mmCIF file of C-alpha atoms in Angstrom:
data_model
loop_
_atom_site.group_PDB
_atom_site.id
_atom_site.type_symbol
_atom_site.label_atom_id
_atom_site.label_comp_id
_atom_site.label_asym_id
_atom_site.label_seq_id
_atom_site.Cartn_x
_atom_site.Cartn_y
_atom_site.Cartn_z
ATOM 1 C CA MET N 7 0.000 0.000 0.000
ATOM 2 C CA SER N 8 1.506 3.328 -1.008
ATOM 3 C CA THR N 9 1.096 6.615 0.775
ATOM 4 C CA THR N 10 0.168 9.711 -1.167
ATOM 5 C CA VAL N 11 2.538 12.601 -0.607
ATOM 6 C CA THR N 12 1.127 16.091 -0.842
ATOM 7 C CA GLY N 13 3.877 18.472 -1.805
ATOM 8 C CA ASN N 14 2.047 21.725 -1.162
ATOM 9 C CA GLN N 15 0.198 21.403 2.101
ATOM 10 C CA SER N 16 -1.763 24.482 3.066
ATOM 11 C CA LYS N 17 -0.029 26.658 5.659
ATOM 12 C CA VAL N 18 -1.663 27.658 8.888
ATOM 13 C CA ASP N 19 -1.499 31.413 9.485
ATOM 14 C CA ASP N 20 0.282 32.726 12.575
ATOM 15 C CA SER N 21 -2.835 33.683 14.485
ATOM 16 C CA ALA N 22 -4.391 30.259 13.958
ATOM 17 C CA LYS N 23 -1.216 28.550 15.140
ATOM 18 C CA ARG N 24 -1.166 30.699 18.255
ATOM 19 C CA ARG N 25 -4.734 29.732 19.073
ATOM 20 C CA ALA N 26 -4.022 26.066 18.386
ATOM 21 C CA LEU N 27 -1.018 25.791 20.685
ATOM 22 C CA GLY N 28 -3.106 26.146 23.810
ATOM 23 C CA LYS N 29 -5.410 23.312 22.708
ATOM 24 C CA GLY N 30 -2.834 20.575 22.257
ATOM 25 C CA LEU N 31 -1.495 18.714 19.270
ATOM 26 C CA ALA N 32 -4.871 17.733 17.843
ATOM 27 C CA ALA N 33 -5.663 21.398 17.210
ATOM 28 C CA LEU N 34 -2.531 21.822 15.105
ATOM 29 C CA ILE N 35 -2.551 18.437 13.327
ATOM 30 C CA PRO N 36 -5.878 17.523 11.761
ATOM 31 C CA GLY N 37 -6.538 13.863 12.505
ATOM 32 C CA ALA N 38 -3.830 13.701 15.170
ATOM 33 C CA GLU N 39 -6.327 12.476 17.720
ATOM 34 C CA LEU N 40 -6.976 9.293 15.713
ATOM 35 C CA LYS N 41 -5.206 6.195 16.983
ATOM 36 C CA ASP N 42 -5.910 3.815 14.104
ATOM 37 C CA GLY N 43 -5.799 3.899 10.332
ATOM 38 C CA GLY N 44 -9.441 4.818 9.797
ATOM 39 C CA GLY N 45 -10.638 8.233 8.764
ATOM 40 C CA ILE N 46 -7.268 9.912 8.358
ATOM 41 C CA GLN N 47 -8.039 13.472 7.356
ATOM 42 C CA ARG N 48 -4.705 14.247 5.733
ATOM 43 C CA ALA N 49 -2.112 11.865 4.279
ATOM 44 C CA PRO N 50 1.259 12.042 6.039
ATOM 45 C CA LEU N 51 4.559 12.343 4.244
ATOM 46 C CA LEU N 52 6.882 9.320 4.389
ATOM 47 C CA VAL N 53 10.500 10.400 4.973
ATOM 48 C CA PRO N 54 13.747 8.551 5.800
ATOM 49 C CA VAL N 55 14.087 8.159 9.539
ATOM 50 C CA ASP N 56 17.730 9.289 9.316
ATOM 51 C CA SER N 57 16.675 12.596 7.734
ATOM 52 C CA ILE N 58 15.094 13.661 11.040
ATOM 53 C CA SER N 59 17.079 15.302 13.828
ATOM 54 C CA PRO N 60 15.875 15.572 17.444
ATOM 55 C CA ASN N 61 14.169 18.631 18.846
ATOM 56 C CA PRO N 62 16.693 20.881 20.667
ATOM 57 C CA TYR N 63 13.754 22.249 22.660
ATOM 58 C CA GLN N 64 12.696 18.831 23.960
ATOM 59 C CA PRO N 65 11.776 19.401 27.627
ATOM 60 C CA ARG N 66 12.303 15.756 28.614
ATOM 61 C CA GLU N 67 15.779 15.129 30.031
ATOM 62 C CA GLY N 68 15.724 11.369 29.581
ATOM 63 C CA PHE N 69 13.726 8.570 27.983
ATOM 64 C CA SER N 70 12.902 5.244 29.599
ATOM 65 C CA GLU N 71 14.561 2.460 27.625
ATOM 66 C CA GLU N 72 11.914 0.052 28.869
ATOM 67 C CA ALA N 73 9.173 2.288 27.479
ATOM 68 C CA ILE N 74 11.073 2.603 24.191
ATOM 69 C CA ASP N 75 11.365 -1.203 23.950
ATOM 70 C CA ASP N 76 7.612 -1.572 24.540
ATOM 71 C CA LEU N 77 6.982 0.895 21.753
ATOM 72 C CA VAL N 78 9.387 -0.989 19.456
ATOM 73 C CA CYS N 79 7.255 -4.107 19.907
ATOM 74 C CA SER N 80 4.111 -2.162 19.079
ATOM 75 C CA ILE N 81 5.680 -0.542 16.011
ATOM 76 C CA THR N 82 7.000 -3.908 14.783
ATOM 77 C CA GLN N 83 3.507 -5.383 14.942
ATOM 78 C CA ASN N 84 1.344 -2.416 13.940
ATOM 79 C CA GLY N 85 3.601 0.245 12.471
ATOM 80 C CA ILE N 86 3.521 3.891 13.554
ATOM 81 C CA LEU N 87 -0.161 4.707 13.990
ATOM 82 C CA GLN N 88 0.312 8.443 14.491
ATOM 83 C CA PRO N 89 2.684 10.582 12.399
ATOM 84 C CA LEU N 90 5.512 12.583 13.902
ATOM 85 C CA LEU N 91 5.306 16.368 13.834
ATOM 86 C CA VAL N 92 8.354 17.958 12.182
ATOM 87 C CA ARG N 93 9.576 21.177 10.604
ATOM 88 C CA ARG N 94 11.963 21.527 7.688
ATOM 89 C CA ARG N 95 15.606 22.194 8.520
ATOM 90 C CA GLY N 96 18.144 22.373 5.691
ATOM 91 C CA HIS N 97 17.838 19.240 3.547
ATOM 92 C CA GLY N 98 16.089 17.319 6.290
ATOM 93 C CA TYR N 99 13.634 17.708 9.135
ATOM 94 C CA GLN N 100 13.673 18.538 12.820
ATOM 95 C CA LEU N 101 11.319 16.929 15.296
ATOM 96 C CA ILE N 102 8.706 19.042 17.006
ATOM 97 C CA ALA N 103 6.772 16.255 18.719
ATOM 98 C CA GLY N 104 7.044 12.469 18.737
ATOM 99 C CA GLU N 105 10.642 11.846 19.798
ATOM 100 C CA ARG N 106 9.740 8.636 21.628
ATOM 101 C CA ARG N 107 8.185 7.220 18.440
ATOM 102 C CA TRP N 108 11.204 8.396 16.414
ATOM 103 C CA ARG N 109 13.647 6.693 18.782
ATOM 104 C CA ALA N 110 11.596 3.495 18.718
ATOM 105 C CA ALA N 111 11.405 3.584 14.915
ATOM 106 C CA ARG N 112 15.188 3.820 14.687
ATOM 107 C CA LYS N 113 15.576 0.968 17.175
ATOM 108 C CA ALA N 114 13.109 -1.092 15.114
ATOM 109 C CA ASN N 115 15.260 -0.394 12.004
ATOM 110 C CA LEU N 116 12.455 1.313 10.083
ATOM 111 C CA GLU N 117 13.697 3.047 6.953
ATOM 112 C CA ARG N 118 10.865 5.584 6.707
ATOM 113 C CA VAL N 119 8.386 7.131 9.110
ATOM 114 C CA PRO N 120 5.186 9.130 8.542
ATOM 115 C CA VAL N 121 5.397 12.832 9.354
ATOM 116 C CA ILE N 122 3.281 15.957 9.246
ATOM 117 C CA VAL N 123 5.321 19.014 8.277
ATOM 118 C CA ARG N 124 4.567 22.324 9.960
ATOM 119 C CA GLU N 125 6.507 25.566 9.881
ATOM 120 C CA VAL N 126 6.680 26.869 13.441
ATOM 121 C CA SER N 127 8.973 29.170 15.408
ATOM 122 C CA ASP N 128 11.426 28.020 18.062
ATOM 123 C CA ALA N 129 9.016 29.126 20.794
ATOM 124 C CA GLU N 130 6.173 27.177 19.194
ATOM 125 C CA ALA N 131 8.407 24.112 18.844
ATOM 126 C CA LEU N 132 9.083 24.212 22.585
ATOM 127 C CA GLU N 133 5.408 24.792 23.371
ATOM 128 C CA LEU N 134 4.277 21.855 21.269
ATOM 129 C CA ALA N 135 6.903 19.502 22.696
ATOM 130 C CA LEU N 136 5.841 20.555 26.174
ATOM 131 C CA VAL N 137 2.150 20.060 25.402
ATOM 132 C CA GLU N 138 2.772 16.587 23.959
ATOM 133 C CA ASN N 139 4.732 15.449 26.990
ATOM 134 C CA LEU N 140 2.174 16.840 29.408
ATOM 135 C CA GLN N 141 -0.697 15.180 27.560
ATOM 136 C CA ARG N 142 0.844 11.805 26.768
ATOM 137 C CA GLU N 143 3.979 10.841 28.631
ATOM 138 C CA GLY N 144 4.131 12.973 31.764
ATOM 139 C CA LEU N 145 7.274 14.965 32.472
ATOM 140 C CA ASN N 146 8.727 14.868 35.935
ATOM 141 C CA ALA N 147 8.013 17.999 37.956
ATOM 142 C CA LEU N 148 11.450 19.540 37.346
ATOM 143 C CA GLU N 149 11.363 18.974 33.576
ATOM 144 C CA GLU N 150 7.983 20.656 33.439
ATOM 145 C CA ALA N 151 9.198 23.599 35.533
ATOM 146 C CA ALA N 152 12.371 23.988 33.444
ATOM 147 C CA ALA N 153 10.287 24.122 30.262
ATOM 148 C CA TYR N 154 8.097 26.853 31.743
ATOM 149 C CA ARG N 155 11.185 28.842 32.746
ATOM 150 C CA ARG N 156 12.676 28.409 29.283
ATOM 151 C CA LEU N 157 9.520 29.780 27.673
ATOM 152 C CA MET N 158 9.757 32.795 29.961
ATOM 153 C CA GLU N 159 13.487 33.451 29.713
ATOM 154 C CA GLU N 160 14.184 32.651 26.062
ATOM 155 C CA PHE N 161 10.918 33.794 24.516
ATOM 156 C CA GLY N 162 9.796 36.538 26.870
ATOM 157 C CA LEU N 163 6.506 35.007 27.990
ATOM 158 C CA THR N 164 4.886 35.925 31.290
ATOM 159 C CA GLN N 165 3.568 33.332 33.735
ATOM 160 C CA ASP N 166 0.035 34.159 32.572
ATOM 161 C CA GLU N 167 1.011 33.618 28.923
ATOM 162 C CA VAL N 168 2.732 30.313 29.696
ATOM 163 C CA ALA N 169 -0.330 29.156 31.624
ATOM 164 C CA ARG N 170 -2.626 29.937 28.688
ATOM 165 C CA ARG N 171 -0.338 28.205 26.187
ATOM 166 C CA VAL N 172 -0.234 24.927 28.116
ATOM 167 C CA SER N 173 -3.807 25.069 29.469
ATOM 168 C CA LYS N 174 -2.727 25.350 33.099
ATOM 169 C CA SER N 175 -3.667 27.787 35.833
ATOM 170 C CA ARG N 176 -1.220 30.565 36.638
ATOM 171 C CA SER N 177 -0.854 29.209 40.177
ATOM 172 C CA ALA N 178 0.105 25.780 38.785
ATOM 173 C CA VAL N 179 2.863 27.368 36.699
ATOM 174 C CA ALA N 180 4.051 29.493 39.647
ATOM 175 C CA ASN N 181 4.141 26.477 41.982
ATOM 176 C CA ALA N 182 6.077 24.464 39.395
ATOM 177 C CA LEU N 183 8.680 27.219 39.021
ATOM 178 C CA ARG N 184 9.261 27.244 42.788
ATOM 179 C CA LEU N 185 10.648 23.708 42.543
ATOM 180 C CA LEU N 186 13.678 24.991 40.629
ATOM 181 C CA ALA N 187 14.835 26.732 43.809
ATOM 182 C CA LEU N 188 14.915 23.489 45.812
ATOM 183 C CA PRO N 189 18.358 22.258 46.955
ATOM 184 C CA PRO N 190 20.212 20.034 44.460
ATOM 185 C CA ALA N 191 19.851 16.993 46.736
ATOM 186 C CA VAL N 192 16.066 17.389 46.780
ATOM 187 C CA GLN N 193 15.939 17.875 43.007
ATOM 188 C CA ALA N 194 17.937 14.666 42.569
ATOM 189 C CA GLU N 195 15.293 12.751 44.535
ATOM 190 C CA ILE N 196 12.558 14.178 42.300
ATOM 191 C CA ARG N 197 14.408 13.116 39.150
ATOM 192 C CA ALA N 198 14.947 9.644 40.598
ATOM 193 C CA GLY N 199 11.221 9.325 41.232
ATOM 194 C CA ARG N 200 11.554 9.016 45.008
ATOM 195 C CA LEU N 201 9.658 12.278 45.526
ATOM 196 C CA SER N 202 6.419 12.990 43.672
ATOM 197 C CA ALA N 203 5.390 16.385 42.333
ATOM 198 C CA GLY N 204 2.986 16.751 45.272
ATOM 199 C CA HIS N 205 5.730 16.012 47.798
ATOM 200 C CA ALA N 206 8.068 18.431 46.006
ATOM 201 C CA ARG N 207 5.521 21.272 46.110
ATOM 202 C CA ALA N 208 4.948 20.684 49.816
ATOM 203 C CA ILE N 209 8.695 20.714 50.533
ATOM 204 C CA ALA N 210 9.093 23.925 48.522
ATOM 205 C CA GLY N 211 6.772 25.588 51.029
ATOM 206 C CA ALA N 212 9.150 24.861 53.902
ATOM 207 C CA PRO N 213 11.983 27.229 54.903
ATOM 208 C CA PRO N 214 15.047 26.679 52.665
ATOM 209 C CA ARG N 215 17.267 25.400 55.472
ATOM 210 C CA ALA N 216 14.697 22.727 56.354
ATOM 211 C CA GLN N 217 14.006 21.422 52.855
ATOM 212 C CA ALA N 218 16.774 18.830 52.484
ATOM 213 C CA GLY N 219 16.058 17.300 55.894
ATOM 214 C CA LEU N 220 12.339 17.260 55.201
ATOM 215 C CA ALA N 221 12.930 15.409 51.919
ATOM 216 C CA ARG N 222 14.993 12.771 53.734
ATOM 217 C CA GLN N 223 12.186 12.289 56.267
ATOM 218 C CA VAL N 224 9.566 11.945 53.550
ATOM 219 C CA ILE N 225 11.534 9.217 51.785
ATOM 220 C CA ALA N 226 12.642 7.342 54.909
ATOM 221 C CA ARG N 227 9.193 7.364 56.512
ATOM 222 C CA ARG N 228 7.249 7.060 53.250
ATOM 223 C CA LEU N 229 5.090 10.009 54.175
ATOM 224 C CA SER N 230 2.000 10.987 52.225
ATOM 225 C CA VAL N 231 1.692 14.385 50.569
ATOM 226 C CA ARG N 232 -0.658 15.544 53.324
ATOM 227 C CA GLU N 233 1.806 14.452 56.015
ATOM 228 C CA THR N 234 4.572 16.263 54.147
ATOM 229 C CA GLU N 235 2.476 19.437 54.020
ATOM 230 C CA GLN N 236 1.965 19.227 57.786
ATOM 231 C CA LEU N 237 5.711 18.859 58.397
ATOM 232 C CA ALA N 238 6.430 21.803 56.066
ATOM 233 C CA ARG N 239 3.967 24.006 57.991
ATOM 234 C CA GLN N 240 5.557 22.943 61.278
ATOM 235 C CA ALA N 241 9.014 23.796 59.920
ATOM 236 C CA ALA N 242 7.722 27.243 58.908
ATOM 237 C CA ARG N 243 6.263 27.789 62.412
ATOM 238 C CA ASP N 244 9.541 26.712 64.012
ATOM 239 C CA THR N 245 11.431 29.187 61.843
ATOM 240 C CA ASP N 246 9.029 31.986 62.777
ATOM 241 C CA TRP N 247 9.563 31.157 66.467
ATOM 242 C CA ASP N 248 13.332 31.194 66.008
ATOM 243 C CA ARG N 249 13.110 34.595 64.339
ATOM 244 C CA ALA N 250 10.934 35.978 67.140
ATOM 245 C CA ALA N 251 13.386 34.651 69.721
ATOM 246 C CA LEU N 252 16.309 36.273 67.905
ATOM 247 C CA GLU N 253 14.475 39.574 67.623
ATOM 248 C CA ASP N 254 13.706 39.546 71.350
ATOM 249 C CA ARG N 255 17.331 38.746 72.206
ATOM 250 C CA LEU N 256 18.580 41.615 70.049
ATOM 251 C CA ARG N 257 15.943 43.978 71.458
ATOM 252 C CA ARG N 258 17.092 43.287 75.018
ATOM 253 C CA ALA N 259 20.762 43.644 74.065
ATOM 254 C CA LEU N 260 20.330 46.908 72.160
ATOM 255 C CA GLY N 261 17.457 48.462 74.052
ATOM 256 C CA THR N 262 15.349 49.168 70.967
ATOM 257 C CA LYS N 263 13.044 47.455 68.511
ATOM 258 C CA VAL N 264 14.809 45.032 66.141
ATOM 259 C CA ARG N 265 13.306 43.240 63.133
ATOM 260 C CA VAL N 266 14.861 40.266 61.320
ATOM 261 C CA VAL N 267 13.755 40.009 57.673
ATOM 262 C CA ALA N 268 14.544 36.614 56.106
ATOM 263 C CA ARG N 269 14.594 35.863 52.373
ATOM 264 C CA SER N 270 13.757 32.502 50.797
ATOM 265 C CA ASN N 271 17.400 31.928 49.762
ATOM 266 C CA GLY N 272 18.642 32.101 53.361
ATOM 267 C CA SER N 273 19.905 35.697 53.262
ATOM 268 C CA GLY N 274 18.188 38.687 54.854
ATOM 269 C CA ARG N 275 18.674 41.867 56.828
ATOM 270 C CA VAL N 276 18.424 43.162 60.391
ATOM 271 C CA GLU N 277 16.474 46.403 60.940
ATOM 272 C CA ILE N 278 17.362 48.367 64.097
ATOM 273 C CA GLU N 279 15.150 51.286 65.014
ATOM 274 C CA TYR N 280 16.229 54.480 66.782
ATOM 275 C CA TYR N 281 14.180 57.491 67.772
ATOM 276 C CA SER N 282 16.775 60.218 68.235
ATOM 277 C CA LEU N 283 20.364 61.022 67.340
ATOM 278 C CA ASP N 284 21.351 60.286 70.930
ATOM 279 C CA GLU N 285 19.848 56.773 70.621
ATOM 280 C CA LEU N 286 21.714 56.282 67.334
ATOM 281 C CA GLN N 287 24.978 57.275 68.998
ATOM 282 C CA GLY N 288 24.237 54.828 71.804
ATOM 283 C CA LEU N 289 23.706 52.006 69.295
ATOM 284 C CA VAL N 290 26.976 52.840 67.563
ATOM 285 C CA ASP N 291 28.791 52.765 70.919
ATOM 286 C CA ARG N 292 27.357 49.313 71.657
ATOM 287 C CA LEU N 293 27.972 47.824 68.225
ATOM 288 C CA ALA N 294 31.329 49.422 67.455
ATOM 289 C CA PRO N 295 32.954 50.511 70.745
ATOM 290 C CA GLY N 296 36.218 52.381 70.584
ATOM 291 C CA THR N 297 35.929 53.313 66.882
ATOM 292 C CA ALA N 298 35.844 56.853 65.520
#
């Protein structure tokens, strides 16, 4: 059975592409939601598998070899049921979405694979790869957050714009981005799958100095997300108490109101109030005696 190749496929205008990105792959690829060979709305183009290069904007950091092997078995028996999404690059093509299928096709020694060609910008290529992974394969929490940050930093999108593009709430995007500030040891546990996205979000709500220890407790005790949230709130209360105790100690030592302002990265400042020049001079004498 031969596949008809359409050389001049109609182009989607920029505004239509923008609207489609927030609705997933099916909005950009007519017939992409079909899983079998029936009712294909547009014939794909068959191209050599070696003419396709991977997507440099792929948000996924790694691919499960076990999942790839399962897909190889499926492709060997049934072929590729859904075309890859690509864009033209030089004399070949660059993947936009479908890298898992492309890797499996190469492992299955297929010579050609079906593709749908679309001309999209770099930002749109990242958006579509992100949408595909969120809808089908599930990125880990850090991969998802890194993709959101990349959309913001490289392509100038706001959190609201990112949320609309990937059909998420703004709070979901903001909470995901907070995970990128977690300590490296905690991030490693997320990547290894020992901490879920829910656990990671709960830990991110704890004071920075408590996060690594909290993560170790969660794993060792196999705590639920709700239990982790409770521990994070307790850690925050303990930190507030410590700050109040420090402020009181400084107030008694200096004889005036003192406020400790802590930042999420562990730094901060100490605010010392004075109510006259004489009080200021007294503070200087206490803090720097014998200096002129």
